[in-house]
Amino acid sequence: MPLARIAAVLDADGGASPGLLDAYWREQESSHRARRQAVGHARAVLAGRTSTMYRIAERDVPEQKVLCVRRQVTAAELAGFLAEAGELLLAHLGSTGARLSGPLFSVFHGHVSEESDGPVEVCAPTPDAVEPTALISVRIHPAHREAYAELTGEQRDFAAVAAVHDAVGGWVAERGYERCGGNREVYYPNFGTAGPREHSSDVTVPFRPRG
């Protein structure tokens, strides 16, 4: 534990000290889980897995107005941020009487790993007029075409999802297309409860013909 954290634990009231220690240990466990998942992903890459291992297709996505929450997050922080941001967006929609017009999705504006922190943006599409807040912005996502692969309930860990991101990105590159936005993950309503073989999310890459 860094000296500053040790000092905070020792200086805290007796009742708060165990909680600070527990919080630090949870952070360490989360970091180790991320490392284990990263090793699994690296092993798959070294074994020569390619986009042919996944069913990848194309589709058109219409222009959407979205509410967005954006933050710099590492791999260890990603799952917590996705849950927190989703709850914040849905609560804001509910408080204003606005409707959700499609599934929540995230946009990765940079690489996310143990040392890289994105940023990542969680978005909620809506057809209604909604005012932004200090934490929530409102903007238009342009129409685009995207490559996508479907994920099931058993593909929730960081390594499994990272492998699909690589596969979809490779599929786009192999066909000579040009990326026109960050990778995305689309979360359907059953995302947290889906069975091992049940479709619960997609990994997508927006693209356009090169040139």
PDB file of C-alpha atoms in Angstrom, residues 41 49-57 146-149 151 160-184 202-208 210:
ATOM      1  CA  HIS A  41      -6.253 -12.232 -24.590  1.00  0.00           C
ATOM      2  CA  ARG A  49      -6.899 -16.234 -33.749  1.00  0.00           C
ATOM      3  CA  THR A  50      -8.368 -14.092 -36.550  1.00  0.00           C
ATOM      4  CA  SER A  51     -11.668 -12.545 -37.556  1.00  0.00           C
ATOM      5  CA  THR A  52     -12.680 -15.847 -39.177  1.00  0.00           C
ATOM      6  CA  MET A  53     -13.375 -17.199 -35.669  1.00  0.00           C
ATOM      7  CA  TYR A  54     -16.341 -14.860 -35.320  1.00  0.00           C
ATOM      8  CA  ARG A  55     -19.497 -14.193 -37.315  1.00  0.00           C
ATOM      9  CA  ILE A  56     -19.110 -10.584 -38.454  1.00  0.00           C
ATOM     10  CA  ALA A  57     -21.714  -8.720 -40.521  1.00  0.00           C
ATOM     11  CA  GLU A 146     -20.721  -0.499 -39.126  1.00  0.00           C
ATOM     12  CA  ALA A 147     -19.292  -3.994 -38.852  1.00  0.00           C
ATOM     13  CA  TYR A 148     -20.507  -5.938 -35.845  1.00  0.00           C
ATOM     14  CA  ALA A 149     -20.253  -9.222 -33.994  1.00  0.00           C
ATOM     15  CA  LEU A 151     -21.708 -11.514 -27.978  1.00  0.00           C
ATOM     16  CA  ALA A 160     -13.172 -12.276 -24.350  1.00  0.00           C
ATOM     17  CA  VAL A 161     -14.569  -8.887 -25.346  1.00  0.00           C
ATOM     18  CA  ALA A 162     -11.119  -7.525 -26.268  1.00  0.00           C
ATOM     19  CA  ALA A 163     -10.614 -10.463 -28.635  1.00  0.00           C
ATOM     20  CA  VAL A 164     -13.880  -9.624 -30.415  1.00  0.00           C
ATOM     21  CA  HIS A 165     -12.867  -5.946 -30.707  1.00  0.00           C
ATOM     22  CA  ASP A 166      -9.649  -7.056 -32.404  1.00  0.00           C
ATOM     23  CA  ALA A 167     -11.519  -9.426 -34.698  1.00  0.00           C
ATOM     24  CA  VAL A 168     -14.056  -6.834 -35.886  1.00  0.00           C
ATOM     25  CA  GLY A 169     -11.325  -4.231 -36.381  1.00  0.00           C
ATOM     26  CA  GLY A 170      -9.312  -6.763 -38.369  1.00  0.00           C
ATOM     27  CA  TRP A 171     -12.341  -7.588 -40.525  1.00  0.00           C
ATOM     28  CA  VAL A 172     -12.734  -3.881 -41.405  1.00  0.00           C
ATOM     29  CA  ALA A 173      -9.034  -3.552 -42.263  1.00  0.00           C
ATOM     30  CA  GLU A 174      -8.976  -6.748 -44.354  1.00  0.00           C
ATOM     31  CA  ARG A 175     -11.696  -5.308 -46.627  1.00  0.00           C
ATOM     32  CA  GLY A 176      -9.921  -2.016 -47.163  1.00  0.00           C
ATOM     33  CA  TYR A 177     -12.497   0.039 -45.266  1.00  0.00           C
ATOM     34  CA  GLU A 178     -11.624   3.146 -43.257  1.00  0.00           C
ATOM     35  CA  ARG A 179     -12.720   3.541 -39.645  1.00  0.00           C
ATOM     36  CA  CYS A 180     -14.904   6.605 -39.044  1.00  0.00           C
ATOM     37  CA  GLY A 181     -15.256   6.456 -35.258  1.00  0.00           C
ATOM     38  CA  GLY A 182     -14.212   4.628 -32.145  1.00  0.00           C
ATOM     39  CA  ASN A 183     -15.106   1.017 -31.443  1.00  0.00           C
ATOM     40  CA  ARG A 184     -18.467   0.550 -29.738  1.00  0.00           C
ATOM     41  CA  ASP A 202     -22.550  -6.377 -29.793  1.00  0.00           C
ATOM     42  CA  VAL A 203     -19.059  -5.126 -30.579  1.00  0.00           C
ATOM     43  CA  THR A 204     -19.104  -2.722 -33.536  1.00  0.00           C
ATOM     44  CA  VAL A 205     -16.701  -0.657 -35.640  1.00  0.00           C
ATOM     45  CA  PRO A 206     -18.060   2.248 -37.753  1.00  0.00           C
ATOM     46  CA  PHE A 207     -16.500   2.420 -41.230  1.00  0.00           C
ATOM     47  CA  ARG A 208     -16.703   3.935 -44.709  1.00  0.00           C
ATOM     48  CA  ARG A 210     -11.567   4.225 -48.164  1.00  0.00           C
TER      49      ARG A 210
END
